[in-house]
mmCIF file of C-alpha atoms in Angstrom:
data_model
loop_
_atom_site.group_PDB
_atom_site.id
_atom_site.type_symbol
_atom_site.label_atom_id
_atom_site.label_comp_id
_atom_site.label_asym_id
_atom_site.label_seq_id
_atom_site.Cartn_x
_atom_site.Cartn_y
_atom_site.Cartn_z
ATOM 1 C CA THR F 239 131.522 104.324 46.472
ATOM 2 C CA ARG F 240 133.263 105.676 49.568
ATOM 3 C CA PRO F 241 135.721 108.678 48.654
ATOM 4 C CA ASP F 242 136.253 109.873 52.676
ATOM 5 C CA ILE F 243 137.741 105.880 52.601
ATOM 6 C CA ALA F 244 140.222 106.451 50.023
ATOM 7 C CA PHE F 245 143.553 106.762 50.996
ATOM 8 C CA SER F 246 143.532 104.169 54.276
ATOM 9 C CA VAL F 247 142.014 101.442 51.711
ATOM 10 C CA ASN F 248 145.249 102.283 49.563
ATOM 11 C CA LEU F 249 147.084 102.743 52.355
ATOM 12 C CA LEU F 250 146.133 99.151 53.509
ATOM 13 C CA ALA F 251 146.190 97.401 50.341
ATOM 14 C CA ARG F 252 150.048 97.371 49.491
ATOM 15 C CA TYR F 253 150.411 95.150 52.740
ATOM 16 C CA SER F 254 147.580 92.642 51.742
ATOM 17 C CA SER F 255 149.954 90.301 50.615
ATOM 18 C CA THR F 256 151.917 90.214 54.438
ATOM 19 C CA PRO F 257 150.058 92.221 57.152
ATOM 20 C CA THR F 258 150.679 92.477 60.330
ATOM 21 C CA ARG F 259 148.833 92.316 63.541
ATOM 22 C CA ARG F 260 149.411 96.397 62.696
ATOM 23 C CA HIS F 261 147.372 96.603 59.567
ATOM 24 C CA TRP F 262 144.575 94.454 60.352
ATOM 25 C CA ASN F 263 144.109 97.145 63.251
ATOM 26 C CA GLY F 264 143.670 99.271 60.684
ATOM 27 C CA ILE F 265 141.413 97.282 58.579
ATOM 28 C CA LYS F 266 139.457 96.695 61.878
ATOM 29 C CA HIS F 267 139.155 100.783 62.654
ATOM 30 C CA ILE F 268 137.905 101.265 58.803
ATOM 31 C CA MET F 269 135.009 99.400 59.527
ATOM 32 C CA ARG F 270 134.459 100.441 63.275
ATOM 33 C CA TYR F 271 134.440 103.930 61.287
ATOM 34 C CA LEU F 272 131.591 102.494 58.188
ATOM 35 C CA ARG F 273 129.682 100.439 60.417
ATOM 36 C CA GLY F 274 129.218 104.359 62.327
ATOM 37 C CA SER F 275 128.808 106.322 59.658
ATOM 38 C CA THR F 276 125.796 104.273 57.829
ATOM 39 C CA ASP F 277 123.827 107.126 57.265
ATOM 40 C CA MET F 278 126.649 108.591 55.368
ATOM 41 C CA GLY F 279 126.508 108.779 51.309
ATOM 42 C CA LEU F 280 126.602 111.083 48.224
ATOM 43 C CA PHE F 281 123.341 113.341 48.091
ATOM 44 C CA TYR F 282 123.232 114.719 44.110
ATOM 45 C CA PRO F 283 120.402 117.759 45.107
ATOM 46 C CA ARG F 284 118.544 118.929 41.714
ATOM 47 C CA GLY F 285 118.308 122.086 41.250
ATOM 48 C CA THR F 286 123.009 122.548 41.362
ATOM 49 C CA LYS F 287 124.775 123.917 38.835
ATOM 50 C CA SER F 288 126.535 120.836 36.136
ATOM 51 C CA THR F 289 129.916 121.747 36.916
ATOM 52 C CA LEU F 290 132.605 119.437 36.611
ATOM 53 C CA ILE F 291 134.889 120.577 38.933
ATOM 54 C CA GLY F 292 138.736 119.226 40.051
ATOM 55 C CA TYR F 293 140.822 118.395 42.961
ATOM 56 C CA ALA F 294 144.243 117.284 42.708
ATOM 57 C CA ASP F 295 147.600 117.396 45.023
ATOM 58 C CA ALA F 296 150.633 115.088 45.568
ATOM 59 C CA GLY F 297 152.166 113.927 48.952
ATOM 60 C CA TYR F 298 155.958 114.305 48.442
ATOM 61 C CA LEU F 299 157.821 111.273 49.092
ATOM 62 C CA SER F 300 155.088 109.931 50.947
ATOM 63 C CA ASP F 301 156.630 106.607 51.774
ATOM 64 C CA PRO F 302 160.421 107.164 52.945
ATOM 65 C CA HIS F 303 161.176 103.743 52.012
ATOM 66 C CA LYS F 304 161.088 103.442 48.632
ATOM 67 C CA ALA F 305 160.747 107.152 48.098
ATOM 68 C CA ARG F 306 157.268 106.998 46.596
ATOM 69 C CA SER F 307 155.060 109.891 46.837
ATOM 70 C CA GLN F 308 150.986 109.761 46.647
ATOM 71 C CA THR F 309 148.639 111.063 44.489
ATOM 72 C CA GLY F 310 145.062 112.115 44.824
ATOM 73 C CA TYR F 311 142.035 113.571 42.767
ATOM 74 C CA ILE F 312 138.681 114.353 43.550
ATOM 75 C CA PHE F 313 136.029 115.478 40.903
ATOM 76 C CA THR F 314 132.976 117.068 41.551
ATOM 77 C CA PHE F 315 129.752 117.168 39.294
ATOM 78 C CA CYS F 316 126.983 119.363 40.758
ATOM 79 C CA ASP F 317 128.811 120.138 43.922
ATOM 80 C CA THR F 318 129.404 115.970 45.119
ATOM 81 C CA ALA F 319 131.993 113.949 44.240
ATOM 82 C CA ILE F 320 131.493 111.344 40.585
ATOM 83 C CA SER F 321 135.171 110.097 40.823
ATOM 84 C CA TRP F 322 138.260 110.105 43.153
ATOM 85 C CA ARG F 323 141.662 108.431 43.767
ATOM 86 C CA SER F 324 144.099 108.002 46.094
ATOM 87 C CA THR F 325 147.362 106.004 44.783
ATOM 88 C CA LYS F 326 151.361 105.841 45.519
ATOM 89 C CA GLN F 327 153.185 106.960 42.575
ATOM 90 C CA THR F 328 154.509 104.386 40.187
ATOM 91 C CA MET F 329 157.439 106.078 40.029
ATOM 92 C CA THR F 330 159.876 107.844 41.622
ATOM 93 C CA ALA F 331 160.247 111.211 41.045
ATOM 94 C CA THR F 332 161.059 114.284 42.213
ATOM 95 C CA SER F 333 157.991 116.309 40.400
ATOM 96 C CA SER F 334 155.186 114.354 42.337
ATOM 97 C CA ASN F 335 152.811 117.202 41.339
ATOM 98 C CA HIS F 336 153.150 117.009 37.438
ATOM 99 C CA SER F 337 152.765 113.060 38.467
ATOM 100 C CA ALA F 338 149.005 114.689 40.011
ATOM 101 C CA ILE F 339 148.141 116.477 37.528
ATOM 102 C CA HIS F 340 148.490 114.842 35.018
ATOM 103 C CA GLU F 341 146.777 111.995 35.957
ATOM 104 C CA ALA F 342 143.504 113.938 37.164
ATOM 105 C CA SER F 343 143.479 115.942 33.552
ATOM 106 C CA ARG F 344 143.934 111.916 32.010
ATOM 107 C CA GLU F 345 140.816 111.495 33.837
ATOM 108 C CA CYS F 346 139.179 115.022 33.610
ATOM 109 C CA ILE F 347 139.309 114.696 29.872
ATOM 110 C CA TRP F 348 137.223 111.367 30.450
ATOM 111 C CA LEU F 349 134.842 112.699 33.212
ATOM 112 C CA ARG F 350 133.916 114.863 30.388
ATOM 113 C CA SER F 351 133.413 112.809 27.595
ATOM 114 C CA MET F 352 131.113 111.123 29.678
ATOM 115 C CA ILE F 353 129.250 113.885 30.712
ATOM 116 C CA GLN F 354 128.792 115.495 27.077
ATOM 117 C CA HIS F 355 127.409 112.357 25.855
ATOM 118 C CA ILE F 356 125.317 112.273 28.534
ATOM 119 C CA GLN F 357 124.330 116.159 28.124
ATOM 120 C CA GLU F 358 123.816 114.927 24.460
ATOM 121 C CA SER F 359 121.755 112.042 24.947
ATOM 122 C CA CYS F 360 119.666 113.991 26.966
ATOM 123 C CA GLY F 361 119.311 116.719 25.964
ATOM 124 C CA LEU F 362 120.720 118.733 27.877
ATOM 125 C CA SER F 363 123.091 121.444 26.977
ATOM 126 C CA SER F 364 126.533 120.014 27.519
ATOM 127 C CA ILE F 365 129.643 121.046 29.358
ATOM 128 C CA LYS F 366 131.599 120.670 26.254
ATOM 129 C CA ASN F 367 132.838 124.934 25.870
ATOM 130 C CA ASN F 368 133.044 125.665 29.491
ATOM 131 C CA PRO F 369 136.858 124.682 30.998
ATOM 132 C CA THR F 370 137.045 122.704 33.976
ATOM 133 C CA VAL F 371 139.205 123.959 37.213
ATOM 134 C CA ILE F 372 140.884 121.857 38.573
ATOM 135 C CA TYR F 373 142.682 123.228 42.287
ATOM 136 C CA GLU F 374 145.629 122.310 42.644
ATOM 137 C CA ASP F 375 148.802 123.306 46.164
ATOM 138 C CA ASN F 376 151.596 123.894 44.250
ATOM 139 C CA THR F 377 151.981 127.727 42.642
ATOM 140 C CA ALA F 378 155.283 126.324 40.864
ATOM 141 C CA CYS F 379 153.789 123.253 38.685
ATOM 142 C CA ILE F 380 150.542 125.877 38.020
ATOM 143 C CA THR F 381 152.958 128.282 36.630
ATOM 144 C CA GLN F 382 154.665 126.245 34.794
ATOM 145 C CA LEU F 383 151.840 124.097 33.419
ATOM 146 C CA ARG F 384 150.043 128.068 32.171
ATOM 147 C CA GLY F 385 153.775 129.057 31.113
ATOM 148 C CA GLY F 386 154.965 125.943 28.692
ATOM 149 C CA TYR F 387 158.535 125.695 29.923
ATOM 150 C CA ILE F 388 160.057 123.829 31.976
ATOM 151 C CA LYS F 389 163.232 125.381 33.993
ATOM 152 C CA GLY F 390 167.393 122.876 34.590
ATOM 153 C CA ASP F 391 167.780 119.900 33.377
ATOM 154 C CA ARG F 392 166.813 117.897 35.909
ATOM 155 C CA THR F 393 163.350 118.060 35.173
ATOM 156 C CA LYS F 394 164.197 116.709 31.811
ATOM 157 C CA HIS F 395 162.405 113.297 32.560
ATOM 158 C CA ILE F 396 158.989 115.504 33.145
ATOM 159 C CA SER F 397 158.449 116.586 29.562
ATOM 160 C CA PRO F 398 156.528 113.854 27.911
ATOM 161 C CA LYS F 399 153.317 114.409 30.840
ATOM 162 C CA PHE F 400 153.694 117.786 31.513
ATOM 163 C CA PHE F 401 153.744 118.773 27.986
ATOM 164 C CA TYR F 402 150.202 116.488 27.630
ATOM 165 C CA THR F 403 149.069 118.153 30.269
ATOM 166 C CA HIS F 404 150.024 121.693 29.003
ATOM 167 C CA GLU F 405 148.074 120.975 25.867
ATOM 168 C CA LEU F 406 145.445 119.914 28.241
ATOM 169 C CA GLN F 407 145.434 123.103 30.007
ATOM 170 C CA LYS F 408 143.862 125.281 27.684
ATOM 171 C CA ARG F 409 140.713 123.511 28.143
ATOM 172 C CA VAL F 410 141.206 123.152 32.091
ATOM 173 C CA ILE F 411 141.998 126.240 34.278
ATOM 174 C CA LEU F 412 144.811 125.120 36.996
ATOM 175 C CA MET F 413 144.206 126.962 40.094
ATOM 176 C CA TYR F 414 145.992 126.970 43.556
ATOM 177 C CA ASN F 415 144.222 125.436 46.458
ATOM 178 C CA LYS F 416 146.462 125.246 50.139
ATOM 179 C CA SER F 417 144.418 122.018 51.305
ATOM 180 C CA ASP F 418 146.457 118.485 51.064
ATOM 181 C CA PRO F 419 142.716 116.328 51.505
ATOM 182 C CA VAL F 420 144.138 112.704 49.692
ATOM 183 C CA THR F 421 147.381 112.777 50.776
ATOM 184 C CA ILE F 422 147.209 113.200 53.546
#
């Protein structure tokens, strides 16, 4: 329940089978941070607009030894984080942002379904017809997804994920975002 440590925990968890002194120091650093921030938490205020907003990003080749990129996304509802993930991508890819937006889009569909079910069960207005905005920091990725095309032979490997995300883009708005909050 702490999105602020998601990246650090994911990074240190990679070395849980063979930790070194450096990794142990990293764990102790996280523990000191948690002890010093016990008053921090997620706050869900009343009266905020009930919109689902996502932020997705990928850090290209964040693990240069294994040629893997880092994927991260955060979704907020009523201006508070409800879902987040920061993880190393499972495959080597030259299109890390396409993979990140694909993972975020899959999470978005699940969250929309869950929120819609809860809202309808409580007799509230549903988010069914409202699009979800997902912010992404790669303008080329957004342009390709909006246009429904991929140029060049070097990007054919991303076609299945790309076209799935392109179809979802009809219900999700993709926008440019400058920051790298979950893939540092």
